[in-house]
PDB file of C-alpha atoms in Angstrom:
ATOM      1  CA  GLN A  23     -15.502   3.129  14.235  1.00  0.00           C
ATOM      2  CA  VAL A  24     -12.258   4.845  13.277  1.00  0.00           C
ATOM      3  CA  GLN A  25     -12.104   5.960   9.673  1.00  0.00           C
ATOM      4  CA  LEU A  26      -9.092   7.423   7.875  1.00  0.00           C
ATOM      5  CA  VAL A  27      -9.495   8.898   4.409  1.00  0.00           C
ATOM      6  CA  GLU A  28      -6.514   9.970   2.314  1.00  0.00           C
ATOM      7  CA  SER A  29      -6.599  12.462  -0.531  1.00  0.00           C
ATOM      8  CA  GLY A  30      -4.257  14.549  -2.628  1.00  0.00           C
ATOM      9  CA  GLY A  31      -2.524  11.897  -4.679  1.00  0.00           C
ATOM     10  CA  GLY A  32      -1.974  12.252  -8.399  1.00  0.00           C
ATOM     11  CA  LEU A  33       0.492  12.350 -11.251  1.00  0.00           C
ATOM     12  CA  VAL A  34       3.458  14.702 -10.997  1.00  0.00           C
ATOM     13  CA  GLN A  35       6.746  15.114 -12.825  1.00  0.00           C
ATOM     14  CA  ALA A  36      10.021  14.364 -11.132  1.00  0.00           C
ATOM     15  CA  GLY A  37      11.136  17.324  -9.056  1.00  0.00           C
ATOM     16  CA  GLY A  38       7.571  18.383  -8.395  1.00  0.00           C
ATOM     17  CA  SER A  39       5.537  18.510  -5.211  1.00  0.00           C
ATOM     18  CA  LEU A  40       2.341  17.064  -3.805  1.00  0.00           C
ATOM     19  CA  ARG A  41       0.554  17.442  -0.499  1.00  0.00           C
ATOM     20  CA  LEU A  42      -1.330  14.477   0.847  1.00  0.00           C
ATOM     21  CA  SER A  43      -4.082  14.809   3.422  1.00  0.00           C
ATOM     22  CA  CYS A  44      -5.671  12.304   5.757  1.00  0.00           C
ATOM     23  CA  THR A  45      -8.904  13.069   7.558  1.00  0.00           C
ATOM     24  CA  ALA A  46      -9.799  11.070  10.657  1.00  0.00           C
ATOM     25  CA  SER A  47     -13.153  10.383  12.282  1.00  0.00           C
ATOM     26  CA  GLY A  48     -14.393   8.122  15.062  1.00  0.00           C
ATOM     27  CA  CYS A  49     -11.511   8.778  17.440  1.00  0.00           C
ATOM     28  CA  THR A  50      -9.996  11.523  19.556  1.00  0.00           C
ATOM     29  CA  PHE A  51      -7.516  12.431  16.846  1.00  0.00           C
ATOM     30  CA  GLY A  52      -5.302  14.621  19.014  1.00  0.00           C
ATOM     31  CA  ALA A  53      -4.656  11.774  21.449  1.00  0.00           C
ATOM     32  CA  TYR A  54      -2.823   9.542  18.973  1.00  0.00           C
ATOM     33  CA  SER A  55       0.350   9.488  16.969  1.00  0.00           C
ATOM     34  CA  MET A  56      -0.088   9.105  13.228  1.00  0.00           C
ATOM     35  CA  GLY A  57       1.998   7.781  10.407  1.00  0.00           C
ATOM     36  CA  TRP A  58       2.364   7.626   6.655  1.00  0.00           C
ATOM     37  CA  PHE A  59       3.340   4.480   4.793  1.00  0.00           C
ATOM     38  CA  ARG A  60       3.654   3.608   1.126  1.00  0.00           C
ATOM     39  CA  GLN A  61       3.569   0.523  -1.023  1.00  0.00           C
ATOM     40  CA  ALA A  62       5.022   0.342  -4.509  1.00  0.00           C
ATOM     41  CA  PRO A  63       3.975  -2.347  -6.992  1.00  0.00           C
ATOM     42  CA  GLY A  64       5.585  -5.669  -6.123  1.00  0.00           C
ATOM     43  CA  LYS A  65       7.086  -4.331  -2.911  1.00  0.00           C
ATOM     44  CA  GLU A  66       6.232  -4.519   0.760  1.00  0.00           C
ATOM     45  CA  ARG A  67       4.566  -1.629   2.546  1.00  0.00           C
ATOM     46  CA  GLU A  68       7.216   0.666   4.005  1.00  0.00           C
ATOM     47  CA  PHE A  69       7.307   3.346   6.654  1.00  0.00           C
ATOM     48  CA  VAL A  70       7.543   6.955   5.460  1.00  0.00           C
ATOM     49  CA  ALA A  71       7.011   9.239   8.462  1.00  0.00           C
ATOM     50  CA  ALA A  72       5.346   9.490  11.854  1.00  0.00           C
ATOM     51  CA  ILE A  73       4.270  12.320  14.119  1.00  0.00           C
ATOM     52  CA  SER A  74       3.443  12.489  17.823  1.00  0.00           C
ATOM     53  CA  TRP A  75      -0.016  13.457  19.068  1.00  0.00           C
ATOM     54  CA  THR A  76       1.116  17.046  19.751  1.00  0.00           C
ATOM     55  CA  GLY A  77       2.936  17.345  16.441  1.00  0.00           C
ATOM     56  CA  ILE A  78       6.145  18.333  18.192  1.00  0.00           C
ATOM     57  CA  SER A  79       8.032  15.116  17.454  1.00  0.00           C
ATOM     58  CA  THR A  80       8.479  13.570  14.035  1.00  0.00           C
ATOM     59  CA  THR A  81      10.479  10.763  12.501  1.00  0.00           C
ATOM     60  CA  TYR A  82      11.235   9.939   8.853  1.00  0.00           C
ATOM     61  CA  ALA A  83      12.541   7.155   6.699  1.00  0.00           C
ATOM     62  CA  ASP A  84      16.023   7.948   5.421  1.00  0.00           C
ATOM     63  CA  SER A  85      14.746   7.806   1.840  1.00  0.00           C
ATOM     64  CA  VAL A  86      12.464  10.830   2.343  1.00  0.00           C
ATOM     65  CA  LYS A  87      14.327  12.827   4.978  1.00  0.00           C
ATOM     66  CA  GLY A  88      14.810  16.422   3.860  1.00  0.00           C
ATOM     67  CA  ARG A  89      12.206  16.126   1.097  1.00  0.00           C
ATOM     68  CA  PHE A  90       8.990  15.165   2.929  1.00  0.00           C
ATOM     69  CA  THR A  91       7.365  16.891   5.891  1.00  0.00           C
ATOM     70  CA  ILE A  92       4.682  15.365   8.077  1.00  0.00           C
ATOM     71  CA  SER A  93       2.355  17.668   9.995  1.00  0.00           C
ATOM     72  CA  ARG A  94      -1.062  17.662  11.615  1.00  0.00           C
ATOM     73  CA  ASP A  95      -3.915  19.978  12.542  1.00  0.00           C
ATOM     74  CA  ASN A  96      -5.710  18.480  15.530  1.00  0.00           C
ATOM     75  CA  ALA A  97      -8.492  21.059  15.330  1.00  0.00           C
ATOM     76  CA  LYS A  98      -9.335  19.728  11.863  1.00  0.00           C
ATOM     77  CA  ASN A  99      -8.626  16.043  12.617  1.00  0.00           C
ATOM     78  CA  ALA A 100      -6.193  16.185   9.720  1.00  0.00           C
ATOM     79  CA  LEU A 101      -2.789  14.737   8.948  1.00  0.00           C
ATOM     80  CA  TYR A 102      -0.610  15.972   6.083  1.00  0.00           C
ATOM     81  CA  LEU A 103       2.414  14.881   4.097  1.00  0.00           C
ATOM     82  CA  GLN A 104       4.141  17.579   2.078  1.00  0.00           C
ATOM     83  CA  MET A 105       6.274  15.886  -0.558  1.00  0.00           C
ATOM     84  CA  ASN A 106       8.880  17.953  -2.392  1.00  0.00           C
ATOM     85  CA  SER A 107      11.601  17.062  -4.896  1.00  0.00           C
ATOM     86  CA  LEU A 108       9.668  13.963  -5.862  1.00  0.00           C
ATOM     87  CA  LYS A 109      11.478  11.113  -7.578  1.00  0.00           C
ATOM     88  CA  PRO A 110      10.126   8.278  -9.745  1.00  0.00           C
ATOM     89  CA  GLU A 111      10.980   5.874  -6.911  1.00  0.00           C
ATOM     90  CA  ASP A 112       8.448   7.704  -4.724  1.00  0.00           C
ATOM     91  CA  THR A 113       5.691   6.239  -6.903  1.00  0.00           C
ATOM     92  CA  ALA A 114       3.423   4.198  -4.633  1.00  0.00           C
ATOM     93  CA  VAL A 115       0.084   4.021  -2.908  1.00  0.00           C
ATOM     94  CA  TYR A 116       0.347   6.142   0.226  1.00  0.00           C
ATOM     95  CA  TYR A 117      -1.525   5.211   3.395  1.00  0.00           C
ATOM     96  CA  CYS A 118      -2.111   7.037   6.638  1.00  0.00           C
ATOM     97  CA  ALA A 119      -2.392   5.053   9.841  1.00  0.00           C
ATOM     98  CA  LYS A 120      -3.274   5.641  13.492  1.00  0.00           C
ATOM     99  CA  GLY A 121      -0.358   4.904  15.777  1.00  0.00           C
ATOM    100  CA  MET A 122       0.044   3.424  19.239  1.00  0.00           C
ATOM    101  CA  GLY A 123       2.444   5.447  21.348  1.00  0.00           C
ATOM    102  CA  PHE A 124       5.392   7.457  20.043  1.00  0.00           C
ATOM    103  CA  PRO A 125       7.542   6.354  18.455  1.00  0.00           C
ATOM    104  CA  PRO A 126       4.614   4.173  17.415  1.00  0.00           C
ATOM    105  CA  LYS A 127       4.869   0.555  18.531  1.00  0.00           C
ATOM    106  CA  GLY A 128       2.313  -0.343  15.908  1.00  0.00           C
ATOM    107  CA  TYR A 129      -0.614   0.966  13.929  1.00  0.00           C
ATOM    108  CA  ASP A 130      -4.162  -0.209  14.442  1.00  0.00           C
ATOM    109  CA  TYR A 131      -6.222   1.600  11.792  1.00  0.00           C
ATOM    110  CA  TRP A 132      -5.398   2.299   8.156  1.00  0.00           C
ATOM    111  CA  GLY A 133      -6.857   4.359   5.364  1.00  0.00           C
ATOM    112  CA  GLN A 134      -7.630   3.024   1.912  1.00  0.00           C
ATOM    113  CA  GLY A 135      -4.668   4.741   0.283  1.00  0.00           C
ATOM    114  CA  THR A 136      -4.068   7.363  -2.392  1.00  0.00           C
ATOM    115  CA  GLN A 137      -1.975   6.804  -5.513  1.00  0.00           C
ATOM    116  CA  VAL A 138       1.093   8.944  -6.156  1.00  0.00           C
ATOM    117  CA  THR A 139       2.784   8.582  -9.522  1.00  0.00           C
ATOM    118  CA  VAL A 140       6.003  10.421 -10.332  1.00  0.00           C
ATOM    119  CA  SER A 141       7.019  10.492 -13.974  1.00  0.00           C
ATOM    120  CA  SER A 142      10.623  10.852 -15.080  1.00  0.00           C
TER     121      SER A 142
END
């Protein structure tokens, strides 16, 4: 059974930084692409970033490009999202997900999410 567990969320002031982590178990982590998504209150879940199984290729939503960096450590079964220059509109629950192919054609497992709140 694949399990994804996010951590690192919290409350931060606008302009600040946070680093989210996602730890995977129950799968060969290094064989799969991974992604980050977020969902703000009253809004649909949206794509944030994705990374290939090697970590060489990445893709970002326009809204976070230049501010967020996705990375992974396959030896630790870990996925990261470094978020800099945070804005109040980045406030959301952030989810990691296991991808299918790269660019991912879909995602088949999801974590439970971690809350990020950016105050103005």
